[in-house]
Short mmCIF file of C-alpha atoms and ligand atoms in Angstrom, two decimals:
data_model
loop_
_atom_site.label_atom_id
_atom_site.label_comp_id
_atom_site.label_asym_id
_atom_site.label_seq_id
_atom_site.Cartn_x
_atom_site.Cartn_y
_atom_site.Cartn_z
CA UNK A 177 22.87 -12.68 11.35
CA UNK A 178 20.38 -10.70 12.98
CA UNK A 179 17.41 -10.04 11.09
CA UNK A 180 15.51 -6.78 10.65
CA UNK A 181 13.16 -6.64 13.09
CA UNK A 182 10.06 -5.98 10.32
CA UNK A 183 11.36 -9.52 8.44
CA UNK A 184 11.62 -11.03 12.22
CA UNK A 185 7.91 -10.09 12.58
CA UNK A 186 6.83 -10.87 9.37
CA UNK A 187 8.65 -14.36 10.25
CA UNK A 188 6.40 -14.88 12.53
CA UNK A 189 8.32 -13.73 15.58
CA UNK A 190 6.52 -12.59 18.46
CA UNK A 191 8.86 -9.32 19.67
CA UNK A 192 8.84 -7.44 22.24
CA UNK A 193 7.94 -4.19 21.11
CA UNK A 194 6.80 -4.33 17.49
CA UNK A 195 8.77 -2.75 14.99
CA UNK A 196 6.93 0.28 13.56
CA UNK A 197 6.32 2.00 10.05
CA UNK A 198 2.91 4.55 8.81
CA UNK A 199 0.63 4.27 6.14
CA UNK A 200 1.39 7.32 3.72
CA UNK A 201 4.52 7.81 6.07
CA UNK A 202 5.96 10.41 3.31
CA UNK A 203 3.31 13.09 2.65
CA UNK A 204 1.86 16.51 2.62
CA UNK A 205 1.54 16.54 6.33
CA UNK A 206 5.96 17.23 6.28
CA UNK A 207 7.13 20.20 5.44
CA UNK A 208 10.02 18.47 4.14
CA UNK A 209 7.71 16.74 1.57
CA UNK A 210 5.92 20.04 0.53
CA UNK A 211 9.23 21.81 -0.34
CA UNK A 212 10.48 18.73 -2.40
CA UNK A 213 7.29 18.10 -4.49
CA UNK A 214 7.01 22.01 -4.79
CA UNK A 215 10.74 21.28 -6.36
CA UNK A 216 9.66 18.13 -8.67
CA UNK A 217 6.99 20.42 -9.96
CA UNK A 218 3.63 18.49 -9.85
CA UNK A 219 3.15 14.66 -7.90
CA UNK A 220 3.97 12.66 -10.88
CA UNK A 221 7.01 14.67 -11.66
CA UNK A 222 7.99 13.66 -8.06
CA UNK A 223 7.47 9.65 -8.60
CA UNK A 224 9.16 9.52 -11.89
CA UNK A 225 12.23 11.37 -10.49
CA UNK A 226 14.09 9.00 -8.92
CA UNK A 227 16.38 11.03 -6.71
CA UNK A 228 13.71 13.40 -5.07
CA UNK A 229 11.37 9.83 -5.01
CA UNK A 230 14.18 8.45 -2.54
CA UNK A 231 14.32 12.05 -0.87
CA UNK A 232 10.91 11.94 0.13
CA UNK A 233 11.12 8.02 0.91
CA UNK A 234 14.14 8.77 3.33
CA UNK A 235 12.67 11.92 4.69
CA UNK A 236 10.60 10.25 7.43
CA UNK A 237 13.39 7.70 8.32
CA UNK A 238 15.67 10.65 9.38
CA UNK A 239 12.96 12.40 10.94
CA UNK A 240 11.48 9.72 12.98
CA UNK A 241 13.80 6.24 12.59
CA UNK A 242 10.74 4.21 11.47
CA UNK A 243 11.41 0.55 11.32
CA UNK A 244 10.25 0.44 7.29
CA UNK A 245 9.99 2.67 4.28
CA UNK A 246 7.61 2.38 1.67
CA UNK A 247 9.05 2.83 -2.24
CA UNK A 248 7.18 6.85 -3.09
CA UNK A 249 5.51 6.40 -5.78
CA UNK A 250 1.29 5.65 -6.50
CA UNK A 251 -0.91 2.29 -7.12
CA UNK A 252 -1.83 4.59 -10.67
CA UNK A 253 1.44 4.14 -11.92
CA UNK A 254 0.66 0.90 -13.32
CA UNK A 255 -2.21 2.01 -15.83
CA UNK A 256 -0.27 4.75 -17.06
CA UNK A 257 2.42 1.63 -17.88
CA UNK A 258 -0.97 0.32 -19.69
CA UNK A 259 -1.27 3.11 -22.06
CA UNK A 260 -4.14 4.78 -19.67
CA UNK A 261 -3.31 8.58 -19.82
CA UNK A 262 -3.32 10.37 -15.91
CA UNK A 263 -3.04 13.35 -14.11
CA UNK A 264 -4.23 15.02 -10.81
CA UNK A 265 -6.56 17.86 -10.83
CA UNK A 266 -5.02 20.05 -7.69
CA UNK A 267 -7.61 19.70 -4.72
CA UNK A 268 -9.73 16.87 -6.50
CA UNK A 269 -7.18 13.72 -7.06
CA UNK A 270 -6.71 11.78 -9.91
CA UNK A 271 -7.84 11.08 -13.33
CA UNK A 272 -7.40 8.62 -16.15
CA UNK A 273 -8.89 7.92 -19.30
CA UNK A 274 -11.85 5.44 -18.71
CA UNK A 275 -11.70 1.31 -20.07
CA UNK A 276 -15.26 -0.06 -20.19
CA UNK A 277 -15.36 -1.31 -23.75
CA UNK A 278 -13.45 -4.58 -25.35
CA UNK A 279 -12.09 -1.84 -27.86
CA UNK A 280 -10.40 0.36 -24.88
CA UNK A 281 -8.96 -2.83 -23.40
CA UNK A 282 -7.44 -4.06 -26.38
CA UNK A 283 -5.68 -0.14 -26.93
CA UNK A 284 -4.17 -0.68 -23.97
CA UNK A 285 -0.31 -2.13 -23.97
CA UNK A 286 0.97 -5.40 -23.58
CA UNK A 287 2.54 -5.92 -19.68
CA UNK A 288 5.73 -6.32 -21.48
CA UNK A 289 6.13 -2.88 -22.04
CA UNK A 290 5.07 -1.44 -18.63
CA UNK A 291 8.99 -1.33 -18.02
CA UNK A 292 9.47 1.20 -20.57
CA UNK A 293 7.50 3.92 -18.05
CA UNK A 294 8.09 1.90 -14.94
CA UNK A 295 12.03 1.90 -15.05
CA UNK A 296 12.35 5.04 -13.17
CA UNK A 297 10.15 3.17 -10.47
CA UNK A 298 13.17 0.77 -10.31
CA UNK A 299 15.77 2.98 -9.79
CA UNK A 300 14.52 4.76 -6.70
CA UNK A 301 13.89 0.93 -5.51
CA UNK A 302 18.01 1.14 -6.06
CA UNK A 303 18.83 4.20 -4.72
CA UNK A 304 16.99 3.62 -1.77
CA UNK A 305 18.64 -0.09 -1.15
CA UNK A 306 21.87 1.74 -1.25
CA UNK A 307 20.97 4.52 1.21
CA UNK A 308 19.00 3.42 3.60
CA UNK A 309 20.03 2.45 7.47
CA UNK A 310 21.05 -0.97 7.89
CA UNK A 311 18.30 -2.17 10.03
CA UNK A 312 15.51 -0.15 7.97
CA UNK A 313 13.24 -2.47 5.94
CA UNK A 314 12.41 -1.21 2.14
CA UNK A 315 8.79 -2.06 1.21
CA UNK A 316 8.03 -2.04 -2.17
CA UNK A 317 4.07 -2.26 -3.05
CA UNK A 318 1.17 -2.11 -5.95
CA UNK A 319 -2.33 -1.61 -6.26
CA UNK A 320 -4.34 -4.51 -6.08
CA UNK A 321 -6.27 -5.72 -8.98
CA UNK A 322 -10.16 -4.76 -7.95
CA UNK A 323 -8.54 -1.55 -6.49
CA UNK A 324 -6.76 -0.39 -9.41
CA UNK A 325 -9.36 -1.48 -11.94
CA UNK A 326 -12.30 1.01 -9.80
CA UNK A 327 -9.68 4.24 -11.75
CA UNK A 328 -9.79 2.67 -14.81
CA UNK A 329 -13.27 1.96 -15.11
CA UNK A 330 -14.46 5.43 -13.47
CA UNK A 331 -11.55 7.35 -14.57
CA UNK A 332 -11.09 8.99 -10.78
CA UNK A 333 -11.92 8.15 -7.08
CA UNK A 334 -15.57 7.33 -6.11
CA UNK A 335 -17.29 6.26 -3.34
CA UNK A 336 -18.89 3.66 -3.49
CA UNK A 337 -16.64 2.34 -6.56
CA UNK A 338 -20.54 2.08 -8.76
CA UNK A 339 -18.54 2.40 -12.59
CA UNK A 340 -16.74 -0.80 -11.19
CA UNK A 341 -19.61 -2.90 -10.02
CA UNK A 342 -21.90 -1.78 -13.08
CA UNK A 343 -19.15 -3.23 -15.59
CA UNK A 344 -18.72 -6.26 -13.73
CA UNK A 345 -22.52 -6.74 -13.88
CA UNK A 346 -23.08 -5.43 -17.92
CA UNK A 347 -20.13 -7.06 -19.49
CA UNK A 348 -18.15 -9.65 -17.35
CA UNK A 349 -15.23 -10.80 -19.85
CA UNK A 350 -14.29 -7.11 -20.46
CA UNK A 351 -14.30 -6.72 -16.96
CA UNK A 352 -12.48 -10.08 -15.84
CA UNK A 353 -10.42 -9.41 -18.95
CA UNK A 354 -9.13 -6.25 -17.20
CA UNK A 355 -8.67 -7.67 -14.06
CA UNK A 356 -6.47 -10.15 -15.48
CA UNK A 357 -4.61 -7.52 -17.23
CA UNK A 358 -3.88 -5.62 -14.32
CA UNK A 359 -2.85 -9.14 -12.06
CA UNK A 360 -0.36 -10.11 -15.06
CA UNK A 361 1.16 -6.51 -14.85
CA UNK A 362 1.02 -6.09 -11.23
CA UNK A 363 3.49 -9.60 -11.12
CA UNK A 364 5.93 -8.17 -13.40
CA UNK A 365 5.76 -4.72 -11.52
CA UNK A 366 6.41 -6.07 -8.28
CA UNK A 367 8.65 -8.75 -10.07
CA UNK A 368 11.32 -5.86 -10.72
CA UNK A 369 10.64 -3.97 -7.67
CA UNK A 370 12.00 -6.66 -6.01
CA UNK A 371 15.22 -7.43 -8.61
CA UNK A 372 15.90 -3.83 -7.70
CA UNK A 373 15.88 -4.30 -3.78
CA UNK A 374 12.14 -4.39 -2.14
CA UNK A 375 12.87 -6.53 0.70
CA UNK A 376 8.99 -6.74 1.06
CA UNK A 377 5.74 -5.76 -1.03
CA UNK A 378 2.59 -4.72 -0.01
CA UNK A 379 -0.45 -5.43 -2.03
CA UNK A 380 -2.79 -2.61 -1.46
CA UNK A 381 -6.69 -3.11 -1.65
CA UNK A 382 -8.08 0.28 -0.08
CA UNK A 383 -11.61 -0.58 -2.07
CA UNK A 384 -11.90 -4.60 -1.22
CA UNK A 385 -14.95 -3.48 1.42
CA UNK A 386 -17.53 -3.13 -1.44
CA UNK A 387 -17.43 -6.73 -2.79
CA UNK A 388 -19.85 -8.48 -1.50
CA UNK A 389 -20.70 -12.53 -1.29
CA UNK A 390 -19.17 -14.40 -4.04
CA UNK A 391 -17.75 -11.06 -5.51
CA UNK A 392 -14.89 -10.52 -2.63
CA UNK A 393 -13.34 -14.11 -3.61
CA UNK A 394 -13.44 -13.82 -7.01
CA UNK A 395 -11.76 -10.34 -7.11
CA UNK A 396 -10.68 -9.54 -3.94
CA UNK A 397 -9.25 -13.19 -2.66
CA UNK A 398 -8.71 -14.88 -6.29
CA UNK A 399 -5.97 -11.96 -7.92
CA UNK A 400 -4.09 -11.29 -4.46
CA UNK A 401 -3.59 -14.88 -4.46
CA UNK A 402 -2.83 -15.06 -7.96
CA UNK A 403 -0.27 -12.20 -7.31
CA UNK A 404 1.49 -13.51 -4.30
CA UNK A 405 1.83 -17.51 -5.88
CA UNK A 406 3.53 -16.17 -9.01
CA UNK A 407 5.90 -13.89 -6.75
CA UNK A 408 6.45 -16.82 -3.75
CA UNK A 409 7.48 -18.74 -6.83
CA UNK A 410 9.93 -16.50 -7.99
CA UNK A 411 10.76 -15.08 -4.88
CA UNK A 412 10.85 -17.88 -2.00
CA UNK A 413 11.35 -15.61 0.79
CA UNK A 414 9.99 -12.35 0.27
CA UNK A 415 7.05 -11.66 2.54
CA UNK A 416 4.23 -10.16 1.59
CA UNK A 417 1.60 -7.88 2.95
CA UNK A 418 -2.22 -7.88 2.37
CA UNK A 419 -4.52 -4.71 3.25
CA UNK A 420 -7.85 -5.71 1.89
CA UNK A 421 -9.69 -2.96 3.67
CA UNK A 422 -12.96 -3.27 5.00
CA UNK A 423 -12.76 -6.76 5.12
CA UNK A 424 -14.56 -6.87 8.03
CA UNK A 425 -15.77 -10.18 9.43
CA UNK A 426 -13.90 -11.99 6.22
CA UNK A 427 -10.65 -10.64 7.31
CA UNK A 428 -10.60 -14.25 9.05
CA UNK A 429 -8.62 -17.18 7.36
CA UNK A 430 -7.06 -14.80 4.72
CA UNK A 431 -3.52 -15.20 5.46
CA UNK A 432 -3.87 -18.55 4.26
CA UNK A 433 -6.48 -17.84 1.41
CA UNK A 434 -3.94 -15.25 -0.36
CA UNK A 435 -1.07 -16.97 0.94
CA UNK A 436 0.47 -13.41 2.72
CA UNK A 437 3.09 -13.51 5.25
CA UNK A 438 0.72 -10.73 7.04
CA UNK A 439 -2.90 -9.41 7.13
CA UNK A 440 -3.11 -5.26 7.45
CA UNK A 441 -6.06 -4.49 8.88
CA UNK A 442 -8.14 -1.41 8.97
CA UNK A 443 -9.67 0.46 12.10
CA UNK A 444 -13.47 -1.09 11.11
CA UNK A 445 -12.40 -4.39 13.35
CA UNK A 446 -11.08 -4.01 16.91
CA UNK A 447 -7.80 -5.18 18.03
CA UNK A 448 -8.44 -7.84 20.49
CA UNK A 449 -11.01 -9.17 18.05
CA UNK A 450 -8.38 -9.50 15.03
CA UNK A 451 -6.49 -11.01 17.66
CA UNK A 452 -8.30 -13.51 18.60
CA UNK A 453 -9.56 -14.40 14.46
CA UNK A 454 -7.15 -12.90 12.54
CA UNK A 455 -3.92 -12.73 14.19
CA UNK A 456 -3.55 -16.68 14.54
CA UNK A 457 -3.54 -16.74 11.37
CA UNK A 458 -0.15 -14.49 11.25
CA UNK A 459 1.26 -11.25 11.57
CA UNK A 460 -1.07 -8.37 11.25
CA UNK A 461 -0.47 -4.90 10.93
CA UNK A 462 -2.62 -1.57 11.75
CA UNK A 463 -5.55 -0.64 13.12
CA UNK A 464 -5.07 2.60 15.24
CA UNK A 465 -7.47 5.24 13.59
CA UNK A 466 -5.34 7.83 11.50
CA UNK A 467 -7.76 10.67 13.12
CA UNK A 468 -5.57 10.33 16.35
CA UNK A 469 -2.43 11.62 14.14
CA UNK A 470 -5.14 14.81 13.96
CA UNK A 471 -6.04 15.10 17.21
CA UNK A 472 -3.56 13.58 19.66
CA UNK A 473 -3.42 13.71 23.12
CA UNK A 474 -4.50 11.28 25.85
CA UNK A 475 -6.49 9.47 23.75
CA UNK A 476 -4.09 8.96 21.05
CA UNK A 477 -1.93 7.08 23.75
CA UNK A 478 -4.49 5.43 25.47
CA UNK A 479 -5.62 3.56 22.02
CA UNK A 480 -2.15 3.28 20.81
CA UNK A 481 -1.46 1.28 24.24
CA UNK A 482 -4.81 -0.51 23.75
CA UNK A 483 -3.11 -2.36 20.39
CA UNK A 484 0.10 -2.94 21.34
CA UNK A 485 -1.40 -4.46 23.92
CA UNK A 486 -4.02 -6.75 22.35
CA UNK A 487 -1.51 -7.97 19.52
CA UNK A 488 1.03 -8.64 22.25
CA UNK A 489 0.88 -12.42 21.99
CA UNK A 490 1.84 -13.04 18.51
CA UNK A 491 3.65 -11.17 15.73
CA UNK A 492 2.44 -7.59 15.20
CA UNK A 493 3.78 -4.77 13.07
CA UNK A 494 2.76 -1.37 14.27
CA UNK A 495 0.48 1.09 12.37
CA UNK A 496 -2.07 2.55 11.49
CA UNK A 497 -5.95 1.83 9.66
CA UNK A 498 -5.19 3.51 6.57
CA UNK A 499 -3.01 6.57 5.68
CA UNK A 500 -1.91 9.69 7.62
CA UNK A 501 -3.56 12.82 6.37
CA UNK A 502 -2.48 16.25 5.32
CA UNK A 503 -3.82 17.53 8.48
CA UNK A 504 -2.06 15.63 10.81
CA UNK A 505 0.64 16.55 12.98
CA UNK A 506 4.30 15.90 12.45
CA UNK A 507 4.26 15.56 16.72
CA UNK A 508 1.52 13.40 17.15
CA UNK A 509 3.39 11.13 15.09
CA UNK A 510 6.58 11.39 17.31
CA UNK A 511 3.82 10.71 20.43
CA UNK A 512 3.01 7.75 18.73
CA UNK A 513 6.43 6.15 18.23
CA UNK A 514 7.66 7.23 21.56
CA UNK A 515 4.17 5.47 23.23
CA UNK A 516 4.65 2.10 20.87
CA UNK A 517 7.97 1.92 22.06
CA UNK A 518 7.99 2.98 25.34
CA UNK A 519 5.16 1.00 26.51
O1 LIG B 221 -0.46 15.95 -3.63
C1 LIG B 221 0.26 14.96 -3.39
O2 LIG B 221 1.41 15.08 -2.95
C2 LIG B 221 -0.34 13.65 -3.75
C3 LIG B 221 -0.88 12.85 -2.61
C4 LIG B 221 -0.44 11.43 -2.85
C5 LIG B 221 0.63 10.77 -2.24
C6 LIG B 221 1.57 11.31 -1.19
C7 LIG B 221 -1.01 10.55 -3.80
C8 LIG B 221 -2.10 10.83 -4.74
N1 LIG B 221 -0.29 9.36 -3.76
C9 LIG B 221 0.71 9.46 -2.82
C10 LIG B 221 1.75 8.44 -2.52
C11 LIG B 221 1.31 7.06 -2.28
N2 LIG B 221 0.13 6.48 -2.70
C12 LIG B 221 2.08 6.07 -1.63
C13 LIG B 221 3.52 6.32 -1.23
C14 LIG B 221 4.18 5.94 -0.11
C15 LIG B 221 3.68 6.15 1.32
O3 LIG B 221 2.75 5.45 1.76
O4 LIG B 221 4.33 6.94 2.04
C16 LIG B 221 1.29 4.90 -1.60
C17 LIG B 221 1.63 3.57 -0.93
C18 LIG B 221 0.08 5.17 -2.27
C19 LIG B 221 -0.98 4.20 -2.51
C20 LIG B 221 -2.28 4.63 -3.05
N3 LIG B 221 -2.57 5.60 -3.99
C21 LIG B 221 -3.51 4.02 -2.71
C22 LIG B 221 -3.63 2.84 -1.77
C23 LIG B 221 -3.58 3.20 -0.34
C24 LIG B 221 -4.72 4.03 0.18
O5 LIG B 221 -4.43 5.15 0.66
O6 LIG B 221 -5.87 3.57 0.16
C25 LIG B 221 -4.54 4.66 -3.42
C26 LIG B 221 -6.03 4.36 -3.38
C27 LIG B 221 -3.94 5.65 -4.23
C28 LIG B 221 -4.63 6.55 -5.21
C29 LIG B 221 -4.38 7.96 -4.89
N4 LIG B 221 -3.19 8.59 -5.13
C30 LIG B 221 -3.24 9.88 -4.68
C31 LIG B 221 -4.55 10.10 -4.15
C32 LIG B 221 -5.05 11.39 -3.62
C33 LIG B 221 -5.23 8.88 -4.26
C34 LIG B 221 -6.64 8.58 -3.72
C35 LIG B 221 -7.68 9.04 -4.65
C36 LIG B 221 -9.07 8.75 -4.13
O7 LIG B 221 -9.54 9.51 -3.29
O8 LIG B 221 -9.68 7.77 -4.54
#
């Protein structure tokens, strides 16, 4: 049977053009999106309903015939499965009740019971295995640990993730308690994510960059790896995808550190330098600055062509550094798939 070409590449297959998908593929930057989350009411209305959740996952498939979909839905999911309350403040982003004590991390709920709020998570995962295209790869995906523990210790987005780092340093077992909390829960998330039809997860560090030294194995390296044993033992042949971003120079030797099927990088590393250090390690993914989805034009092509061309020798999925933003342009998108695989 022939295999999806995203499996093929995550297989290690070297392809001829690589298949493609986009970081934050469904978003504000379709109008097709707006008008369905203006219909769900508010964003978390939108992920816990599952049929608009697989309307806005199919929405860029039948606009633009990407090669994956990623499951809609948020890493922040998972500690509101905890017990930690959330919401998004319009403009701002999102908000949670804060854990830094021993007391506040025992409230929280066992990971048996994340199912009970997580079950409408699973049914999109279902719709969408039912009505997707045949040769369209579902991705199903989580938080990882460090990255979802920087909300729940700050209670919202920061920059330099300093609530985070100043637990870890005043009271280490709450801390690694936490952590530990979150890897258990994150197994049994992605455990039933993938009982419901995720073909392949993504584990989804986006704050990895600010642990340092010892501090990016321990909670960076150690949980992913944690994560992806427990789910290659349950699940033999699901690949999975690692995006510890801003990873920089330690991007190197961590397909075989967290045991992923594929490395995504970020655009802080060039392509033929992840080639030549990361990439022989496995398939990688990403890299082209989302900015170009902004601003377009010649230079848009020129560095798409730049990493198509660089990866060319082993396998490579196509996309970009991190996310697309609200300000991008549905066309430059279309530029961008056309250039990928045209060249
Ligand atoms: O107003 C809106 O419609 C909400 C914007 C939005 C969207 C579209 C948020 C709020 N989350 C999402 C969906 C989402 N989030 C997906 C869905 C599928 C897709 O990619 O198409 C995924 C995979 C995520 C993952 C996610 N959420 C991450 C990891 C990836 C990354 O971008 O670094 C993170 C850090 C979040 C938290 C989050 N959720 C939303 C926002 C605005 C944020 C970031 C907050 C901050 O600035 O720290």
């Amino acid at each position: 049977m022939t295999q999806k070409t995203i499996l093929r590449a995550l297989a290690g297959e070297t392809l001829d053009t690589p298949p493609i998908w986009m970081m934050r593929q469904a978003g504000r930057y379709l109008p097709e999106y707006r008008a369905t989350r203006a219909q769900a009411g508010d964003f978390l209305s939108l992920c816990y309903n599952s049929e608009l959740a697989a309307e806005v996952t199919l929405q860029p498939i039948r606009r633009y015939g990407f090669d994956a979909s990623i499951l809609f839905a948020d890493i922040l999911l998972l500690p509101q499965a905890l017990g930690a309350d959330l919401w998004f403040v319009t403009g701002e982003g999102p908000r949670l009740s804060t854990i830094t004590t021993p007391d506040e991390l025992k409230a929280l709920k066992p990971v048996e019971a994340i199912h009970d709020t997580l079950n409408p998570i699973y049914e999109t995962v279902k719709i969408l295995s039912r009505e997707l295209p045949s040769e369209t790869t579902l991705i199903g995906f989580a938080g990882a640990p460090w990255t979802v523990a920087t909300y729940m210790i700050a209670g919202k987005g920061t920059p330099d993730q300093g609530p985070a780092h100043a637990l870890k340093d005043a009271d280490k077992p709450t801390f690694e308690a936490l952590l530990d909390l979150i890897t258990d829960g994150t197994i049994e998330y992605l455990s039933k994510q993938i009982d419901a039809g995720a073909e392949v997860i993504k584990l989804f560090d986006s704050w990895a960059g600010s642990l340092k030294g010892d501090d990016f194995l321990n909670y960076a390296v150690k949980p992913a790896a944690k994560i992806t044993a427990a789910l290659k033992a349950r699940y033999p042949d699901t690949p999975i995808i690692a995006f510890p971003r801003g990873a920089g120079e330690k991007y190197v030797g961590l397909h075989a550190d967290i045991g992923a099927d594929c490395i995504a990088l970020d655009d802080g590393v060039t392509a033929p330098w992840a080639a030549a250090h990361v990439q022989t390690g496995g398939c990688v993914q990403g890299n082209l600055k989302s900015s170009h989805m902004v601003t377009g034009g010649d230079a848009l092509v020129t560095e798409t062509r730049a990493i198509v061309d660089a990866f060319k020798g082993g396998p490579h999925i196509f996309n970009l550094g991190h996310g697309i933003t609200p300000d991008a342009d549905p066309d430059n998108v279309q530029l961008m798939i056309d250039t990928v695989r045209g060249a």
